Coordinates of C-alpha atoms and ligand atoms in Angstrom, one line a residue:
M1 CA -36.9 -15.9 -2.2
H2 CA -38.2 -12.4 -2.3
K3 CA -41.3 -13.0 -0.2
I4 CA -41.7 -12.4 3.4
D5 CA -43.0 -15.3 5.4
I6 CA -42.8 -16.6 8.9
E7 CA -39.6 -18.6 8.1
L8 CA -37.9 -15.4 6.9
V9 CA -39.0 -13.5 10.0
E10 CA -37.6 -16.2 12.2
M11 CA -34.4 -16.3 10.2
T12 CA -34.0 -12.5 10.6
M13 CA -34.3 -12.9 14.4
D14 CA -31.6 -15.7 14.3
I15 CA -29.3 -13.6 12.2
M16 CA -29.8 -10.6 14.5
K17 CA -29.1 -12.7 17.5
Y18 CA -25.9 -14.0 16.0
T19 CA -24.7 -10.5 15.1
I20 CA -25.7 -9.1 18.5
D21 CA -23.7 -11.9 20.2
R22 CA -20.7 -11.3 18.0
I23 CA -20.8 -7.5 18.2
S24 CA -21.0 -7.6 22.0
S25 CA -18.5 -10.5 22.4
T26 CA -15.3 -9.8 24.2
K27 CA -14.1 -13.4 24.2
H28 CA -14.2 -14.5 20.5
K29 CA -11.6 -17.1 19.7
I30 CA -8.8 -17.3 17.2
G31 CA -10.1 -19.9 14.9
K32 CA -8.3 -23.0 13.9
P33 CA -7.3 -23.3 10.3
K34 CA -8.7 -26.3 8.4
T35 CA -8.2 -27.6 4.8
A36 CA -11.0 -27.3 2.3
E37 CA -11.4 -31.1 2.4
E38 CA -11.8 -31.1 6.2
L39 CA -14.4 -28.3 5.9
K40 CA -16.3 -30.2 3.2
K41 CA -16.3 -33.3 5.3
L42 CA -17.8 -31.3 8.2
V43 CA -20.5 -29.5 6.3
G44 CA -21.2 -31.6 3.3
E45 CA -23.0 -30.3 0.2
T46 CA -24.5 -26.9 0.9
V47 CA -25.4 -25.6 -2.5
T48 CA -28.0 -27.9 -3.9
E49 CA -31.0 -27.7 -6.2
K50 CA -33.5 -27.4 -3.3
G51 CA -31.2 -25.7 -0.8
V52 CA -30.4 -27.0 2.7
G53 CA -32.4 -24.3 4.5
G54 CA -31.3 -21.1 6.3
E55 CA -31.4 -22.6 9.7
H56 CA -29.2 -25.5 8.7
A57 CA -26.7 -23.3 6.8
L58 CA -26.5 -20.9 9.8
K59 CA -25.9 -23.8 12.1
L60 CA -23.1 -25.0 9.9
W61 CA -21.6 -21.5 9.9
K62 CA -21.7 -21.2 13.6
K63 CA -20.6 -24.8 14.4
H64 CA -17.8 -25.3 11.8
L65 CA -17.2 -22.5 9.3
M66 CA -16.8 -19.4 11.5
K67 CA -14.4 -21.4 13.7
A68 CA -12.0 -21.8 10.8
N69 CA -11.5 -18.0 10.5
V70 CA -9.2 -15.8 12.5
P71 CA -11.1 -12.8 13.6
I72 CA -9.2 -9.7 12.6
D73 CA -10.2 -7.9 15.8
H74 CA -8.8 -10.5 18.2
P75 CA -6.5 -8.6 20.7
R76 CA -3.8 -11.2 20.1
N77 CA -4.0 -11.1 16.3
L78 CA -1.0 -8.9 15.7
A79 CA -0.1 -10.2 12.2
F80 CA 0.0 -8.3 8.9
V81 CA -2.0 -5.2 9.5
P82 CA -4.9 -6.4 11.7
A83 CA -8.0 -4.4 12.3
A84 CA -10.4 -3.4 15.1
P85 CA -13.6 -2.0 13.7
T86 CA -15.6 -0.1 16.3
R87 CA -18.9 -1.8 17.3
A88 CA -20.7 1.3 16.0
A89 CA -19.1 0.9 12.6
V90 CA -19.9 -2.9 12.4
M91 CA -23.5 -2.2 13.4
F92 CA -23.9 0.4 10.7
D93 CA -22.4 -2.0 8.1
L94 CA -25.6 -4.0 8.6
V95 CA -27.6 -0.9 7.9
V96 CA -25.6 -0.3 4.7
S97 CA -26.4 -3.8 3.6
A98 CA -30.0 -3.6 4.5
S99 CA -30.4 -0.2 2.8
S100 CA -29.4 -1.4 -0.6
I101 CA -27.8 1.8 -1.8
H102 CA -26.0 2.2 -5.1
G103 CA -23.0 4.4 -4.1
A104 CA -21.7 5.3 -7.6
Y105 CA -23.9 8.4 -8.4
W106 CA -25.5 11.1 -6.3
M107 CA -28.8 10.6 -8.1
E108 CA -29.2 7.2 -6.5
G109 CA -27.1 7.5 -3.4
A110 CA -27.3 11.1 -2.2
G111 CA -28.0 10.4 1.4
G112 CA -25.3 7.8 1.7
I113 CA -22.7 9.7 -0.3
F114 CA -23.4 12.9 1.7
C115 CA -22.4 10.9 4.9
E116 CA -19.4 9.4 3.2
N117 CA -18.3 12.9 2.2
E118 CA -18.7 14.2 5.8
A119 CA -16.3 11.5 6.9
M120 CA -14.0 12.2 4.0
K121 CA -13.8 15.9 4.9
W122 CA -12.3 14.8 8.3
I123 CA -9.8 12.5 6.7
V124 CA -8.7 15.2 4.2
S125 CA -8.4 17.7 7.0
L126 CA -5.8 15.4 8.6
T127 CA -3.6 15.5 5.6
G128 CA -3.2 19.3 5.4
L129 CA -3.9 19.3 1.7
P130 CA -5.1 22.6 0.3
K131 CA -8.7 23.6 -0.3
G132 CA -10.2 21.8 -3.2
A133 CA -8.5 18.5 -2.3
F134 CA -11.0 15.6 -1.9
G135 CA -11.3 11.9 -2.0
V136 CA -13.5 8.8 -2.3
F137 CA -13.7 5.5 -0.5
T138 CA -12.4 2.5 -2.3
S139 CA -12.4 -1.2 -1.6
G140 CA -8.9 -0.9 0.0
G141 CA -5.4 0.3 -0.4
T142 CA -4.7 -1.7 -3.5
A143 CA -7.6 -0.1 -5.4
A144 CA -6.7 3.3 -4.0
N145 CA -3.1 3.0 -5.2
L146 CA -4.3 1.8 -8.6
S147 CA -6.8 4.7 -8.9
A148 CA -4.0 7.1 -8.0
I149 CA -1.5 5.6 -10.4
V150 CA -4.0 5.6 -13.3
T151 CA -4.8 9.3 -12.6
A152 CA -1.0 10.1 -12.5
R153 CA -0.4 8.2 -15.7
E154 CA -3.4 9.8 -17.6
Y155 CA -2.2 13.3 -16.4
W156 CA 1.3 12.6 -17.7
R157 CA 0.0 11.4 -21.0
S158 CA -2.1 14.5 -21.3
L159 CA 1.0 16.7 -21.1
D160 CA 2.7 15.3 -24.2
D161 CA 1.4 13.2 -27.0
D162 CA 4.7 11.2 -27.1
N163 CA 3.9 10.0 -23.6
K164 CA 0.9 8.1 -25.0
T165 CA 3.3 5.6 -26.6
R166 CA 5.9 5.6 -23.9
K167 CA 5.9 2.9 -21.2
G168 CA 5.7 4.7 -17.9
L169 CA 8.2 4.5 -15.1
I170 CA 7.6 4.8 -11.3
I171 CA 10.1 5.2 -8.6
T172 CA 9.5 3.9 -5.1
S173 CA 11.5 2.2 -2.4
I174 CA 11.8 -1.5 -1.6
G175 CA 9.9 -0.8 1.6
A176 CA 6.8 0.1 -0.5
H177 CA 3.8 -2.3 -0.2
S178 CA 3.5 -5.1 -2.7
S179 CA 0.4 -3.5 -4.2
V180 CA 2.5 -0.7 -5.7
K181 CA 4.4 -3.2 -7.8
S182 CA 1.2 -5.1 -8.6
M183 CA -0.7 -2.0 -9.6
A184 CA 2.3 -0.8 -11.8
K185 CA 1.9 -4.2 -13.6
V186 CA -1.8 -3.5 -14.1
V187 CA -1.0 -0.1 -15.8
D188 CA 1.9 -1.7 -17.6
A189 CA 4.5 0.6 -16.0
D190 CA 8.0 -0.3 -14.9
V191 CA 9.1 0.3 -11.3
L192 CA 12.5 1.4 -10.2
F193 CA 13.5 0.9 -6.6
V194 CA 15.5 3.0 -4.2
D195 CA 17.4 0.3 -2.5
T196 CA 16.3 0.7 1.1
E197 CA 13.7 -0.9 3.3
D198 CA 14.4 1.9 5.8
K199 CA 13.3 5.5 5.3
M200 CA 13.6 6.7 1.7
Y201 CA 15.4 10.0 1.8
A202 CA 15.3 12.8 -0.7
D203 CA 18.9 12.5 -1.7
A204 CA 18.6 8.8 -2.5
L205 CA 15.6 9.6 -4.7
Q206 CA 17.5 12.4 -6.4
S207 CA 20.5 10.2 -7.1
K208 CA 18.1 7.6 -8.7
I209 CA 16.6 10.2 -10.9
D210 CA 19.9 11.7 -11.9
A211 CA 21.2 8.3 -12.9
L212 CA 18.4 7.7 -15.4
T213 CA 19.1 7.7 -19.1
I214 CA 17.5 10.5 -21.1
D215 CA 14.9 8.1 -22.4
D216 CA 14.1 6.7 -19.0
R217 CA 13.8 10.2 -17.5
K218 CA 11.1 10.8 -20.1
R219 CA 9.3 7.7 -19.0
L220 CA 9.3 8.7 -15.3
F221 CA 6.0 10.0 -14.3
A222 CA 5.5 9.3 -10.6
V223 CA 7.1 8.7 -7.2
V224 CA 5.4 6.6 -4.6
A225 CA 6.5 7.3 -1.0
T226 CA 5.2 5.4 2.0
G227 CA 3.6 6.9 5.1
G228 CA 4.1 3.9 7.3
T229 CA 5.6 0.9 5.7
T230 CA 3.7 -2.3 6.2
N231 CA 6.7 -4.3 7.4
A232 CA 8.1 -1.8 9.9
G233 CA 6.0 1.4 10.1
I234 CA 8.6 3.6 8.5
I235 CA 7.6 7.0 7.1
D236 CA 9.6 8.2 4.2
D237 CA 11.1 11.7 4.0
L238 CA 7.8 13.1 2.7
S239 CA 8.8 16.7 2.7
G240 CA 12.1 16.2 0.9
I241 CA 10.6 13.8 -1.6
G242 CA 7.6 16.2 -2.2
S243 CA 10.0 19.0 -3.0
I244 CA 11.9 16.8 -5.5
C245 CA 8.6 15.9 -7.2
E246 CA 7.7 19.5 -7.4
N247 CA 11.0 20.5 -9.0
E248 CA 11.1 17.5 -11.4
H249 CA 7.4 17.8 -12.3
L250 CA 6.6 14.3 -11.1
W251 CA 3.4 13.1 -9.6
F252 CA 3.9 12.6 -5.8
H253 CA 1.8 9.7 -4.4
V254 CA 1.9 8.9 -0.7
D255 CA 0.8 5.4 0.3
A256 CA -0.4 5.8 3.8
A257 CA -2.8 2.9 3.7
Y258 CA -1.6 1.6 7.0
G259 CA 0.0 4.7 8.6
G260 CA -2.6 7.2 7.6
G261 CA -4.7 6.7 10.7
A262 CA -1.7 8.1 12.7
L263 CA -2.3 11.5 11.1
A264 CA -4.9 11.8 13.8
A265 CA -2.4 11.2 16.6
D266 CA -0.8 14.5 17.9
S267 CA 2.2 12.6 19.2
V268 CA 3.4 11.5 15.7
R269 CA 1.7 13.9 13.3
H270 CA 5.0 15.8 12.7
L271 CA 6.5 12.6 11.2
F272 CA 4.2 13.0 8.3
N273 CA 5.2 16.6 7.5
G274 CA 5.3 17.0 3.8
I275 CA 2.3 14.8 3.1
E276 CA 0.5 18.1 2.2
K277 CA 2.7 18.3 -0.9
A278 CA 1.2 15.1 -2.3
D279 CA -0.8 14.9 -5.5
S280 CA -2.6 11.8 -4.1
I281 CA -2.7 9.9 -0.9
T282 CA -4.0 6.4 0.0
I283 CA -5.4 5.9 3.5
D284 CA -7.2 2.7 4.6
P285 CA -10.0 3.3 7.1
H286 CA -10.2 -0.5 7.4
K287 CA -6.7 -0.5 8.9
W288 CA -6.2 2.2 11.5
M289 CA -9.5 4.1 11.4
F290 CA -11.4 1.2 12.8
S291 CA -13.8 0.5 9.9
P292 CA -15.0 -2.9 8.9
Y293 CA -13.7 -4.4 5.7
D294 CA -13.6 -3.2 3.1
C295 CA -12.9 0.5 3.2
G296 CA -9.9 2.2 1.7
A297 CA -9.6 5.8 0.5
V298 CA -7.9 7.8 -2.2
I299 CA -7.5 11.5 -1.9
Y300 CA -6.4 13.9 -4.6
R301 CA -5.0 17.4 -4.5
K302 CA -6.8 18.1 -7.7
P303 CA -9.8 15.7 -7.9
E304 CA -10.7 17.0 -11.4
L305 CA -7.6 15.1 -12.7
A306 CA -9.0 11.9 -11.3
K307 CA -12.3 12.6 -12.9
K308 CA -10.6 13.0 -16.3
A309 CA -9.0 9.6 -15.8
H310 CA -11.9 7.7 -14.3
A311 CA -15.3 9.0 -15.3
Q312 CA -17.0 6.3 -17.3
E313 CA -19.0 7.1 -20.4
G314 CA -22.1 5.3 -21.7
S315 CA -25.5 6.3 -23.0
Y316 CA -27.0 4.4 -20.0
L317 CA -25.0 6.7 -17.7
D318 CA -25.9 10.0 -19.3
I319 CA -28.8 10.6 -17.0
F320 CA -26.5 10.5 -13.9
K321 CA -24.5 13.4 -15.3
D322 CA -27.5 15.5 -16.2
E323 CA -28.0 18.9 -14.6
G324 CA -31.1 17.5 -12.8
A325 CA -29.0 14.8 -11.1
H326 CA -26.4 17.3 -10.0
G327 CA -24.1 16.1 -7.1
F328 CA -20.9 14.4 -6.3
N329 CA -20.4 11.1 -8.1
P330 CA -17.8 8.9 -6.3
T331 CA -17.5 6.6 -9.3
D332 CA -15.8 9.4 -11.2
Y333 CA -12.7 9.3 -9.0
Q334 CA -11.6 5.7 -8.8
I335 CA -11.7 2.5 -10.8
Q336 CA -15.0 1.1 -9.7
L337 CA -18.5 1.8 -11.1
T338 CA -21.1 0.1 -8.9
R339 CA -20.0 0.5 -5.3
R340 CA -21.1 0.0 -1.8
V341 CA -21.3 3.2 0.3
R342 CA -18.5 1.7 2.2
G343 CA -17.5 4.9 4.0
L344 CA -20.9 4.9 5.8
P345 CA -19.9 2.7 8.8
L346 CA -17.0 5.1 9.4
W347 CA -19.3 8.1 9.2
F348 CA -21.7 6.6 11.7
S349 CA -18.9 5.7 14.1
L350 CA -17.4 9.2 13.8
A351 CA -20.8 10.8 14.3
M352 CA -21.5 8.6 17.4
H353 CA -18.1 8.9 19.1
G354 CA -16.5 12.1 17.8
T355 CA -13.0 12.4 16.4
D356 CA -11.3 12.7 19.8
K357 CA -12.0 9.0 20.5
Y358 CA -10.3 8.2 17.2
K359 CA -7.2 10.1 18.3
E360 CA -7.2 8.2 21.6
A361 CA -7.6 4.8 20.0
V362 CA -4.7 5.4 17.6
E363 CA -2.5 6.8 20.4
R364 CA -3.2 3.5 22.2
G365 CA -1.8 1.5 19.3
L366 CA 1.4 3.7 19.3
E367 CA 1.6 3.2 23.1
L368 CA 1.3 -0.5 22.8
A369 CA 4.3 -0.6 20.4
Q370 CA 6.4 1.3 23.0
I371 CA 5.2 -1.1 25.7
A372 CA 6.2 -4.1 23.6
G373 CA 9.6 -2.5 22.9
K374 CA 10.2 -2.1 26.7
L375 CA 9.1 -5.7 27.4
I376 CA 11.4 -7.0 24.7
E377 CA 14.3 -5.1 26.1
E378 CA 13.6 -6.6 29.5
K379 CA 13.5 -10.2 28.4
P380 CA 16.9 -11.9 27.9
F381 CA 15.8 -14.2 25.1
V382 CA 14.5 -11.6 22.7
E383 CA 15.9 -8.3 21.3
L384 CA 14.6 -5.4 19.2
V385 CA 15.7 -5.4 15.5
R386 CA 15.0 -1.7 15.4
A387 CA 13.2 0.8 17.6
P388 CA 9.3 0.5 17.3
S389 CA 8.0 2.7 14.5
L390 CA 4.4 3.8 14.5
S391 CA 2.7 0.7 15.8
C392 CA 5.1 -1.9 14.3
V393 CA 7.7 -3.7 16.3
L394 CA 10.4 -6.0 14.8
Y395 CA 12.2 -8.2 17.2
R396 CA 14.3 -11.4 17.1
R397 CA 14.2 -14.5 19.3
I398 CA 17.9 -14.9 20.0
G399 CA 19.2 -18.2 18.5
W400 CA 16.1 -19.0 16.4
S401 CA 16.2 -20.2 12.8
P402 CA 13.5 -19.2 10.3
E403 CA 11.9 -22.6 10.8
D404 CA 11.6 -21.9 14.6
Y405 CA 9.6 -18.8 13.9
T406 CA 7.3 -20.7 11.5
H407 CA 6.8 -23.5 13.9
W408 CA 6.0 -21.1 16.8
T409 CA 3.5 -19.2 14.6
Y410 CA 1.7 -22.4 13.7
E411 CA 1.8 -23.7 17.3
N412 CA 0.2 -20.5 18.7
H413 CA -2.3 -20.4 15.9
G414 CA -3.2 -24.0 16.3
K415 CA -3.8 -23.5 20.0
G416 CA -6.1 -20.6 19.3
F417 CA -3.8 -18.5 21.4
A418 CA -2.3 -15.8 19.1
L419 CA -1.5 -15.0 15.5
V420 CA 1.9 -13.4 15.2
T421 CA 3.7 -14.1 12.0
P422 CA 7.4 -13.8 10.9
T423 CA 8.7 -11.4 8.4
K424 CA 12.1 -10.6 7.0
W425 CA 14.3 -7.6 7.6
K426 CA 17.0 -6.5 5.2
T427 CA 20.3 -5.4 6.5
G428 CA 23.0 -4.8 3.9
D429 CA 22.5 -7.6 1.4
S430 CA 21.1 -10.1 3.7
F431 CA 17.6 -10.8 4.9
E432 CA 17.0 -12.0 8.4
T433 CA 13.8 -13.8 9.5
V434 CA 12.4 -12.0 12.5
S435 CA 9.1 -11.6 14.4
R436 CA 6.7 -8.7 14.0
F437 CA 3.9 -7.1 16.0
C438 CA 1.5 -4.6 14.4
F439 CA -0.8 -3.0 16.9
I440 CA -4.1 -1.6 15.9
N441 CA -6.5 -2.9 18.5
P442 CA -6.9 -0.8 21.6
D443 CA -8.2 -3.9 23.4
T444 CA -4.7 -5.6 23.3
T445 CA -3.2 -5.5 26.7
E446 CA 0.3 -5.5 28.1
E447 CA -0.5 -8.9 29.5
D448 CA -1.3 -10.2 26.0
I449 CA 2.1 -9.0 24.7
D450 CA 3.9 -10.4 27.7
M451 CA 2.2 -13.8 27.3
I452 CA 3.1 -13.9 23.5
L453 CA 6.7 -13.1 24.2
D454 CA 6.9 -15.7 27.0
S455 CA 5.6 -18.3 24.6
M456 CA 9.0 -17.9 22.8
K457 CA 11.0 -18.9 25.9
Ligands
PLP1 C1 1.2 0.5 2.9 C2 0.1 -0.3 2.3 N1 -0.3 -0.1 1.1 C3 -1.3 -0.8 0.5 C4 -1.8 -1.9 1.2 C5 -2.9 -2.7 0.5 O1 -4.1 -2.4 1.0 P1 -5.4 -3.4 0.9 O2 -5.0 -4.7 1.5 O3 -6.4 -2.7 1.6 O4 -5.6 -3.5 -0.6 C6 -1.4 -2.2 2.4 C7 -1.9 -3.4 3.1 O5 -1.5 -3.8 4.2 C8 -0.4 -1.4 3.1 O6 0.1 -1.7 4.3

């Protein structure tokens, strides 16, 4: 397995050919979903005592397995938060794999970590956080949110011994991403919700805090605001919320996993004012900074607090912390020990293209949302649920039931035409099923949007 022979060399060529074709493709298809049973029938037994051979396995991948995936970078994949990694970043992801770098400690990964840090400096500069603020790349927004919450909780515990036995409490809004609730579960904290899926304003947060019992107020250690909600692209009142957190001595975390890329866009940067008051921020380069999966980031106003919370101890790790191994150790600032230098594809793409190209590509996503808004207003059978926000557009097909949306999604997916999924929007006490676009990919065209809308006729 670890020897080089002619078979391996040929396999390398085949794999390179496959990746070159894929990277340079402009016509990849939206795959058709299949059940595990159907896939098994198509490919048979692949993991056997003697192996089926690389050539055969690659053939199965190309012929059957790849076709059952939806490429996240398809221009008509507008579901969830899609992605559109740059070709430069995808290519360099291959280099990351081929280079076998351990990205936990400087001692082993100095060259890779240096590059990650160069990319990180740019991201941190977008936030306006003061000097000293810094971050690390994580496996995604969920891991970044968890790393930030653990840091906040450990800091709160360090302030008062009684906090060590208290169950923590976090306030966020119902517009916050599901990972905030899940990660609160991981740290065994309770979550209290400001009852809005729309923008969370400072006064609503203050009322929530003021209504707490004395005991619950003691349990409260953090507020999570969102810089671009997943469902609708809404940015909370970051400035007002930041000021409350400062006055109330609460950790202020901004989850900008999706919206963070828009910090690079001059046209909407002002909407994020107040983000510079944050104690920690989540931004996912694998969403709107055009990195391949997986690449999230967590940034701290005071990284030393994260280090206190996350640095792992073990006699086998001592050498990495020795003077002789001096350098920045990404593992100390988030939950993971062994890590891929997953910020490296972003670094290469930034170095190749420059940050202006990133601004342009993000602006295009914002523009596509406005274009979609206009098209929706022009067509009599659809209407906007709310004005487009960042690159999210919520709209309804007049007269449709929830089942109609589901059926339409399956039909378009099954045809390999588009992936646009329904969501729910809360007005008052009721939830309405609506359709949602999220634009990330600058290759999406007005014609794509028009065709998708017309398929609802
Ligand atoms: C606002 C927000 N936070 C967190 C996440 C979770 O990020 P990930 O899927 O990278 O773990 C998402 C994902 O869509 C998100 O939109």
